[in-house]
Tab-separated table of C-alpha atoms in Angstrom:
chain	number	residue	atom	x	y	z
A	1	MET	CA	-6.525	54.236	-33.008
A	2	LYS	CA	-5.472	51.564	-35.484
A	3	LEU	CA	-1.929	50.165	-35.331
A	4	LYS	CA	0.036	49.937	-38.575
A	5	PRO	CA	0.662	46.350	-39.782
A	6	TRP	CA	4.407	46.421	-38.966
A	7	ILE	CA	3.641	47.731	-35.499
A	8	LYS	CA	1.141	44.937	-34.964
A	9	ALA	CA	3.714	42.365	-36.138
A	10	THR	CA	6.410	43.800	-33.809
A	11	ALA	CA	3.981	43.753	-30.829
A	12	LEU	CA	2.983	40.112	-31.572
A	13	SER	CA	6.703	39.198	-31.927
A	14	LEU	CA	7.548	40.798	-28.589
A	15	SER	CA	4.566	39.074	-26.923
A	16	THR	CA	5.754	35.719	-28.277
A	17	LEU	CA	9.238	36.342	-27.027
A	18	VAL	CA	8.052	37.271	-23.535
A	19	THR	CA	5.697	34.233	-23.371
A	20	SER	CA	8.588	31.943	-24.529
A	21	SER	CA	10.867	33.414	-21.943
A	22	VAL	CA	8.351	32.893	-19.082
A	23	LEU	CA	7.753	29.304	-20.230
A	24	ALA	CA	11.491	28.660	-20.370
A	25	GLU	CA	11.922	29.843	-16.806
A	26	GLU	CA	9.116	27.708	-15.418
A	27	PRO	CA	10.616	25.278	-12.895
A	28	LEU	CA	10.589	21.557	-13.343
A	29	LYS	CA	7.861	20.181	-11.038
A	30	VAL	CA	8.932	17.040	-9.213
A	31	GLY	CA	6.704	15.012	-6.991
A	32	PHE	CA	7.439	12.439	-4.348
A	33	VAL	CA	5.215	9.834	-2.728
A	34	TYR	CA	6.326	8.297	0.604
A	35	VAL	CA	4.974	5.251	2.331
A	36	GLY	CA	5.958	6.557	5.783
A	37	PRO	CA	6.441	9.845	7.508
A	38	VAL	CA	9.480	11.997	6.644
A	39	GLY	CA	10.311	11.809	10.358
A	40	ASP	CA	10.628	8.031	10.375
A	41	HIS	CA	14.452	8.480	10.593
A	42	GLY	CA	14.755	5.702	7.997
A	43	TRP	CA	13.598	4.991	4.470
A	44	SER	CA	11.215	7.921	3.868
A	45	TYR	CA	13.440	10.306	5.852
A	46	GLU	CA	16.421	9.559	3.483
A	47	HIS	CA	14.149	9.929	0.363
A	48	ASP	CA	13.124	13.318	1.654
A	49	GLN	CA	16.807	14.259	2.314
A	50	GLY	CA	17.331	13.494	-1.311
A	51	ARG	CA	14.427	15.705	-2.309
A	52	GLN	CA	15.876	18.535	-0.261
A	53	ASP	CA	19.257	18.074	-1.861
A	54	LEU	CA	17.598	18.154	-5.254
A	55	GLU	CA	16.144	21.573	-4.412
A	56	SER	CA	19.482	22.827	-3.088
A	57	HIS	CA	21.264	21.664	-6.202
A	58	PHE	CA	18.897	23.296	-8.825
A	59	GLY	CA	17.535	26.248	-6.844
A	60	ASP	CA	14.603	27.845	-8.549
A	61	LYS	CA	14.954	25.527	-11.572
A	62	VAL	CA	12.926	22.938	-9.676
A	63	GLU	CA	9.848	22.923	-7.550
A	64	THR	CA	9.161	19.851	-5.449
A	65	THR	CA	6.145	18.450	-3.677
A	66	PHE	CA	5.894	15.450	-1.349
A	67	VAL	CA	3.060	13.437	0.126
A	68	GLU	CA	3.850	11.301	3.183
A	69	ASN	CA	2.126	8.389	4.965
A	70	VAL	CA	0.509	7.184	1.712
A	71	PRO	CA	-0.819	3.555	2.066
A	72	GLU	CA	0.015	1.066	-0.596
A	73	GLY	CA	-2.898	0.407	-2.948
A	74	ALA	CA	-5.904	2.531	-4.008
A	75	ASP	CA	-4.815	5.547	-1.890
A	76	ALA	CA	-1.466	5.543	-3.627
A	77	GLU	CA	-3.087	5.573	-7.132
A	78	ARG	CA	-5.216	8.610	-6.108
A	79	VAL	CA	-2.195	10.477	-4.762
A	80	ILE	CA	-0.051	9.706	-7.826
A	81	THR	CA	-2.935	10.713	-10.129
A	82	GLN	CA	-3.412	14.002	-8.357
A	83	LEU	CA	0.295	14.852	-8.682
A	84	ALA	CA	0.197	14.073	-12.420
A	85	LYS	CA	-2.988	16.177	-12.840
A	86	SER	CA	-1.437	19.108	-11.034
A	87	GLY	CA	1.327	19.588	-13.565
A	88	HIS	CA	4.189	17.550	-12.172
A	89	ASP	CA	6.775	16.679	-14.888
A	90	LEU	CA	8.571	13.892	-12.876
A	91	ILE	CA	7.074	11.736	-10.118
A	92	PHE	CA	9.055	9.401	-7.791
A	93	THR	CA	7.046	6.742	-6.050
A	94	THR	CA	9.158	5.280	-3.256
A	95	SER	CA	7.714	1.943	-2.059
A	96	PHE	CA	7.319	-1.473	-3.551
A	97	GLY	CA	3.505	-1.448	-3.080
A	98	PHE	CA	3.246	1.670	-5.252
A	99	MET	CA	4.269	-0.271	-8.350
A	100	ASN	CA	0.881	-1.146	-9.847
A	101	PRO	CA	-0.602	2.225	-8.985
A	102	THR	CA	2.378	3.941	-10.688
A	103	ILE	CA	1.888	1.856	-13.868
A	104	LYS	CA	-1.814	2.675	-13.984
A	105	ALA	CA	-1.216	6.390	-13.546
A	106	ALA	CA	1.603	6.407	-16.125
A	107	LYS	CA	-0.759	4.988	-18.800
A	108	ARG	CA	-3.158	7.814	-18.122
A	109	PHE	CA	-0.461	10.509	-18.276
A	110	PRO	CA	2.002	9.540	-20.981
A	111	LYS	CA	3.736	12.946	-20.968
A	112	VAL	CA	4.661	12.651	-17.291
A	113	LYS	CA	7.841	10.788	-16.339
A	114	PHE	CA	7.578	8.287	-13.471
A	115	GLU	CA	10.188	6.516	-11.470
A	116	HIS	CA	9.290	3.698	-9.069
A	117	ALA	CA	11.634	2.550	-6.288
A	118	THR	CA	12.233	-1.136	-5.728
A	119	GLY	CA	9.880	-2.508	-8.374
A	120	TYR	CA	10.244	-4.381	-11.569
A	121	LYS	CA	7.554	-3.038	-13.937
A	122	ARG	CA	8.554	-0.425	-16.470
A	123	GLY	CA	6.976	1.342	-19.488
A	124	GLY	CA	7.639	4.015	-22.033
A	125	ASN	CA	7.414	6.679	-19.348
A	126	VAL	CA	8.213	4.518	-16.261
A	127	SER	CA	11.692	3.788	-14.883
A	128	THR	CA	12.612	1.700	-11.875
A	129	TYR	CA	15.383	2.378	-9.386
A	130	THR	CA	16.646	0.575	-6.349
A	131	LEU	CA	19.618	-0.022	-4.093
A	132	ARG	CA	21.902	-2.945	-3.796
A	133	THR	CA	20.852	-3.265	-0.140
A	134	TYR	CA	22.112	-6.819	-0.120
A	135	GLU	CA	25.627	-5.395	-0.212
A	136	GLY	CA	25.059	-3.540	3.090
A	137	ARG	CA	23.330	-6.610	4.495
A	138	TYR	CA	26.357	-8.814	3.743
A	139	VAL	CA	28.556	-6.476	5.679
A	140	SER	CA	26.012	-6.408	8.443
A	141	GLY	CA	26.085	-10.228	8.516
A	142	VAL	CA	29.902	-10.281	8.753
A	143	ALA	CA	29.784	-7.902	11.744
A	144	ALA	CA	26.942	-9.680	13.331
A	145	GLY	CA	28.616	-13.082	12.943
A	146	MET	CA	31.721	-11.856	14.634
A	147	ALA	CA	29.936	-10.006	17.489
A	148	THR	CA	27.286	-12.515	18.498
A	149	LYS	CA	27.985	-14.533	21.686
A	150	SER	CA	24.714	-16.573	21.521
A	151	ASN	CA	25.284	-17.400	17.835
A	152	THR	CA	21.790	-16.033	17.186
A	153	ILE	CA	21.040	-13.038	14.972
A	154	GLY	CA	17.527	-11.532	15.022
A	155	TYR	CA	16.040	-10.139	11.813
A	156	ILE	CA	12.956	-7.944	11.827
A	157	ALA	CA	11.356	-8.366	8.353
A	158	SER	CA	8.682	-6.155	6.815
A	159	PHE	CA	6.983	-7.914	3.918
A	160	PRO	CA	7.901	-11.189	2.128
A	161	ILE	CA	8.976	-9.604	-1.190
A	162	PRO	CA	12.200	-10.463	-3.086
A	163	GLU	CA	14.115	-7.468	-1.755
A	164	VAL	CA	13.513	-8.488	1.910
A	165	ILE	CA	14.081	-12.198	1.240
A	166	ARG	CA	17.314	-11.416	-0.667
A	167	ASP	CA	18.542	-9.265	2.183
A	168	ILE	CA	17.779	-11.907	4.869
A	169	ASN	CA	19.904	-14.361	2.819
A	170	SER	CA	22.687	-11.824	2.445
A	171	VAL	CA	22.884	-11.185	6.256
A	172	TYR	CA	23.040	-14.965	6.896
A	173	LEU	CA	25.632	-15.566	4.182
A	174	GLY	CA	27.816	-12.808	5.630
A	175	ALA	CA	27.442	-14.163	9.210
A	176	LYS	CA	28.155	-17.703	8.046
A	177	SER	CA	31.316	-16.620	6.269
A	178	VAL	CA	32.888	-15.827	9.678
A	179	ASN	CA	30.858	-17.945	12.055
A	180	PRO	CA	29.898	-21.531	10.971
A	181	ASP	CA	27.614	-21.964	14.036
A	182	VAL	CA	25.496	-18.881	13.567
A	183	LYS	CA	21.658	-19.019	13.265
A	184	ILE	CA	19.167	-16.409	12.182
A	185	LYS	CA	15.652	-15.963	13.604
A	186	ILE	CA	13.115	-13.915	11.657
A	187	VAL	CA	10.003	-12.061	12.868
A	188	TRP	CA	7.652	-10.679	10.148
A	189	VAL	CA	5.793	-7.526	11.121
A	190	ASN	CA	3.941	-6.854	7.834
A	191	THR	CA	4.634	-3.088	8.000
A	192	TRP	CA	7.333	-0.746	6.886
A	193	TYR	CA	6.893	1.663	9.732
A	194	ASP	CA	5.198	0.926	13.054
A	195	PRO	CA	7.493	1.672	16.055
A	196	GLY	CA	5.338	-0.304	18.438
A	197	LYS	CA	5.381	-3.410	16.336
A	198	GLU	CA	9.051	-2.990	15.524
A	199	SER	CA	9.908	-2.717	19.195
A	200	ASP	CA	7.794	-5.763	20.072
A	201	ALA	CA	9.509	-7.760	17.376
A	202	ALA	CA	12.953	-6.789	18.710
A	203	ASN	CA	12.020	-7.840	22.234
A	204	ALA	CA	10.588	-11.135	20.957
A	205	LEU	CA	13.792	-11.902	19.106
A	206	MET	CA	15.889	-11.043	22.137
A	207	ASP	CA	13.646	-13.279	24.289
A	208	GLN	CA	14.581	-16.074	21.847
A	209	GLY	CA	18.313	-15.495	22.455
A	210	ALA	CA	19.171	-13.092	19.677
A	211	ASP	CA	21.914	-10.778	20.780
A	212	ILE	CA	22.291	-8.860	17.419
A	213	ILE	CA	19.269	-7.052	15.904
A	214	VAL	CA	19.018	-6.399	12.195
A	215	GLN	CA	15.936	-4.682	10.801
A	216	HIS	CA	14.146	-4.209	7.446
A	217	THR	CA	11.759	-1.618	8.881
A	218	ASP	CA	12.088	2.119	9.068
A	219	SER	CA	12.040	3.477	12.628
A	220	PRO	CA	14.888	3.423	15.246
A	221	ALA	CA	12.566	1.506	17.643
A	222	PRO	CA	14.488	-1.759	17.353
A	223	LEU	CA	17.750	-0.088	18.202
A	224	ILE	CA	16.233	1.750	21.125
A	225	ALA	CA	14.886	-1.589	22.441
A	226	ALA	CA	18.272	-3.224	21.954
A	227	GLU	CA	19.981	-0.371	23.856
A	228	LYS	CA	17.652	-0.916	26.783
A	229	ARG	CA	18.682	-4.589	27.007
A	230	GLY	CA	22.356	-4.255	26.273
A	231	VAL	CA	22.115	-5.899	22.843
A	232	MET	CA	23.823	-4.698	19.657
A	233	GLY	CA	22.055	-3.641	16.468
A	234	ILE	CA	22.649	-2.138	13.020
A	235	GLY	CA	20.839	0.969	11.698
A	236	GLN	CA	18.658	0.786	8.568
A	237	ALA	CA	18.466	3.365	5.712
A	238	SER	CA	19.782	6.327	7.715
A	239	ASP	CA	22.399	7.087	10.378
A	240	MET	CA	20.653	5.837	13.537
A	241	SER	CA	23.641	6.102	15.807
A	242	GLN	CA	22.062	8.909	17.905
A	243	PHE	CA	19.264	6.622	19.136
A	244	ALA	CA	21.513	3.922	20.594
A	245	PRO	CA	25.027	5.267	21.168
A	246	LYS	CA	26.118	2.106	22.938
A	247	SER	CA	24.322	-0.569	21.019
A	248	HIS	CA	24.652	0.863	17.486
A	249	MET	CA	27.356	-0.984	15.576
A	250	PHE	CA	27.015	1.052	12.370
A	251	SER	CA	24.318	2.057	9.901
A	252	VAL	CA	23.840	1.275	6.213
A	253	ARG	CA	22.780	4.619	4.756
A	254	ASP	CA	20.786	5.186	1.592
A	255	VAL	CA	21.860	8.363	-0.324
A	256	TRP	CA	19.297	9.186	-2.959
A	257	ALA	CA	20.287	12.683	-3.975
A	258	PRO	CA	22.720	11.685	-6.836
A	259	HIS	CA	19.954	9.676	-8.563
A	260	TYR	CA	17.329	12.354	-8.118
A	261	ILE	CA	19.580	15.093	-9.460
A	262	ARG	CA	20.640	13.006	-12.488
A	263	SER	CA	17.021	12.125	-13.305
A	264	ALA	CA	15.789	15.735	-13.010
A	265	GLN	CA	18.690	16.944	-15.235
A	266	GLU	CA	17.826	14.376	-17.835
A	267	VAL	CA	14.229	15.532	-17.932
A	268	MET	CA	15.395	19.100	-18.258
A	269	ASP	CA	17.713	18.069	-21.078
A	270	ASP	CA	15.023	15.983	-22.786
A	271	SER	CA	17.348	13.010	-22.514
A	272	TRP	CA	15.454	10.991	-19.919
A	273	ALA	CA	14.700	7.412	-20.939
A	274	PRO	CA	13.220	4.457	-18.939
A	275	GLU	CA	15.807	2.330	-17.268
A	276	ASP	CA	16.368	-0.074	-14.345
A	277	PHE	CA	18.850	1.711	-12.083
A	278	TRP	CA	20.649	-0.009	-9.245
A	279	GLY	CA	22.844	2.085	-6.843
A	280	GLY	CA	25.259	0.592	-4.414
A	281	PHE	CA	28.669	0.811	-2.738
A	282	GLU	CA	30.375	1.400	-6.113
A	283	ASP	CA	28.772	4.842	-6.583
A	284	ASP	CA	28.449	5.671	-2.829
A	285	ILE	CA	24.640	5.683	-3.085
A	286	LEU	CA	24.822	3.057	-0.328
A	287	GLN	CA	27.260	3.787	2.454
A	288	ILE	CA	28.504	2.258	5.701
A	289	VAL	CA	28.425	5.120	8.269
A	290	SER	CA	29.066	5.807	11.949
A	291	ILE	CA	31.024	2.691	12.836
A	292	ASN	CA	31.012	2.536	16.696
A	293	PRO	CA	34.524	3.330	17.794
A	294	ALA	CA	34.042	0.931	20.757
A	295	LEU	CA	33.973	-2.152	18.432
A	296	PRO	CA	37.017	-4.350	18.478
A	297	ASP	CA	39.664	-3.383	15.919
A	298	GLU	CA	39.325	-6.747	14.222
A	299	MET	CA	35.663	-6.222	13.660
A	300	LYS	CA	36.170	-2.714	12.373
A	301	GLU	CA	38.712	-3.930	9.919
A	302	ALA	CA	36.369	-6.701	8.742
A	303	ILE	CA	33.607	-4.218	8.096
A	304	LYS	CA	35.899	-1.981	6.102
A	305	SER	CA	37.593	-4.741	4.198
A	306	THR	CA	34.285	-6.504	3.261
A	307	HIS	CA	32.848	-3.155	2.122
A	308	ALA	CA	35.939	-2.573	-0.003
A	309	LYS	CA	35.821	-5.992	-1.702
A	310	ILE	CA	32.174	-5.533	-2.608
A	311	LYS	CA	32.663	-1.994	-3.749
A	312	SER	CA	35.513	-2.882	-6.054
A	313	GLY	CA	33.636	-5.800	-7.599
A	314	GLU	CA	36.089	-8.332	-6.195
A	315	PHE	CA	33.256	-10.064	-4.402
A	316	HIS	CA	29.550	-10.461	-4.978
A	317	PRO	CA	27.349	-12.055	-2.259
A	318	PHE	CA	25.204	-13.955	-4.747
A	319	THR	CA	27.851	-15.981	-6.575
A	320	GLY	CA	27.559	-19.782	-6.658
A	321	PRO	CA	27.644	-22.488	-5.847
A	322	MET	CA	24.666	-21.904	-3.645
A	323	LYS	CA	21.722	-24.061	-2.482
A	324	ASP	CA	18.430	-23.126	-1.028
A	325	ASN	CA	17.293	-24.447	2.392
A	326	SER	CA	15.672	-27.466	0.684
A	327	GLY	CA	19.005	-28.551	-0.718
A	328	LYS	CA	18.262	-27.467	-4.379
A	329	GLU	CA	20.998	-25.710	-6.258
A	330	VAL	CA	19.855	-22.146	-6.968
A	331	ILE	CA	23.199	-20.639	-8.218
A	332	ALA	CA	25.680	-22.759	-10.217
A	333	ALA	CA	29.395	-22.686	-9.313
A	334	GLY	CA	31.037	-19.586	-10.571
A	335	TYR	CA	27.836	-17.908	-11.650
A	336	THR	CA	26.626	-14.525	-10.276
A	337	LEU	CA	22.947	-13.660	-10.249
A	338	THR	CA	22.010	-10.818	-12.725
A	339	ASP	CA	20.039	-7.875	-11.511
A	340	GLU	CA	16.878	-9.305	-13.069
A	341	GLU	CA	17.437	-12.612	-11.222
A	342	LEU	CA	18.093	-10.817	-8.001
A	343	THR	CA	14.601	-9.220	-8.248
A	344	ALA	CA	13.107	-12.748	-8.337
A	345	VAL	CA	14.746	-14.311	-5.282
A	346	ASN	CA	12.040	-16.170	-3.379
A	347	TRP	CA	14.095	-18.790	-1.559
A	348	TYR	CA	16.066	-18.947	1.632
A	349	VAL	CA	19.666	-19.987	1.434
A	350	GLU	CA	20.784	-23.289	2.804
A	351	GLY	CA	21.127	-23.129	6.577
A	352	ILE	CA	18.137	-20.841	7.330
A	353	ASP	CA	15.721	-22.819	9.377
A	354	ALA	CA	12.496	-21.080	8.362
A	355	SER	CA	9.822	-20.814	5.671
A	356	ILE	CA	8.780	-17.859	3.623
A	357	PRO	CA	5.234	-16.617	4.412
A	358	ASN	CA	2.710	-16.585	1.557
């Protein structure tokens, strides 16, 4: 039986409406690439908490995927490419070593939006985002400088990239502001997550006299090692108080959900544009959490007041005058480093008796 022309047109119109409605209801597909396991209780754990909060916020409007334990390099490029091929609209790559793989994938998939954490390369469909971790490190330094009895702080460093070097400086500057005799010892482990190496590094630092342990790695192993030896430590990226109830001074927690929710909403609204986003104390994306109630009142007050001064903008850790440890002026008097300049810090501040590995 033949349909009359107007019936055909109506059927076609209804079909178009149904198809449009289905398309409109398709969720935004968001992918995440993690350098460590989601159970690291540190960096990757908190990114995954942000992913889960993203799902809770939008419900069935978003669909998320994550890939954990992705090595930096060629493996990362394959994972990112696969996510882009499988229809993801927005992809977050969450480690410094994912920068070049992200840029390469973005060129191949110009319709996909990419955001890379802690890097500095951007493009027409690539944003960067990071935390002002140096703010939390400065507070950590103030607390460590007040708490140390040996005048020696131990720092477990991951890789010699600007973020890590900047944060070592910030810890030392904070400690020096309250303790002119303080020293900092650094052990490089060349990993983001390896509990065995992290624990060994903590013990090596304690063997050298460090009685406060600060880490730029992702597992609670250093804090656990500190607890066993009666040494104090500061949690990294997430609230690590449960792993060392006596030794834990406080944690500097990363809270990624607000950024992930904002970025997803912008993609939905077609208002997303590449940017260089920095989150910190000011917007509560970086937080001081679980201050140990057993700390002296003077120390707890110093932690809170230093946090407040940085959060309000009254104080910035990288304001000159400042020299590097060769005696060269790196920040002029009254000048504060810009975000771009902060991403290029490749020097130790005056007073740190160490050299940066190649």
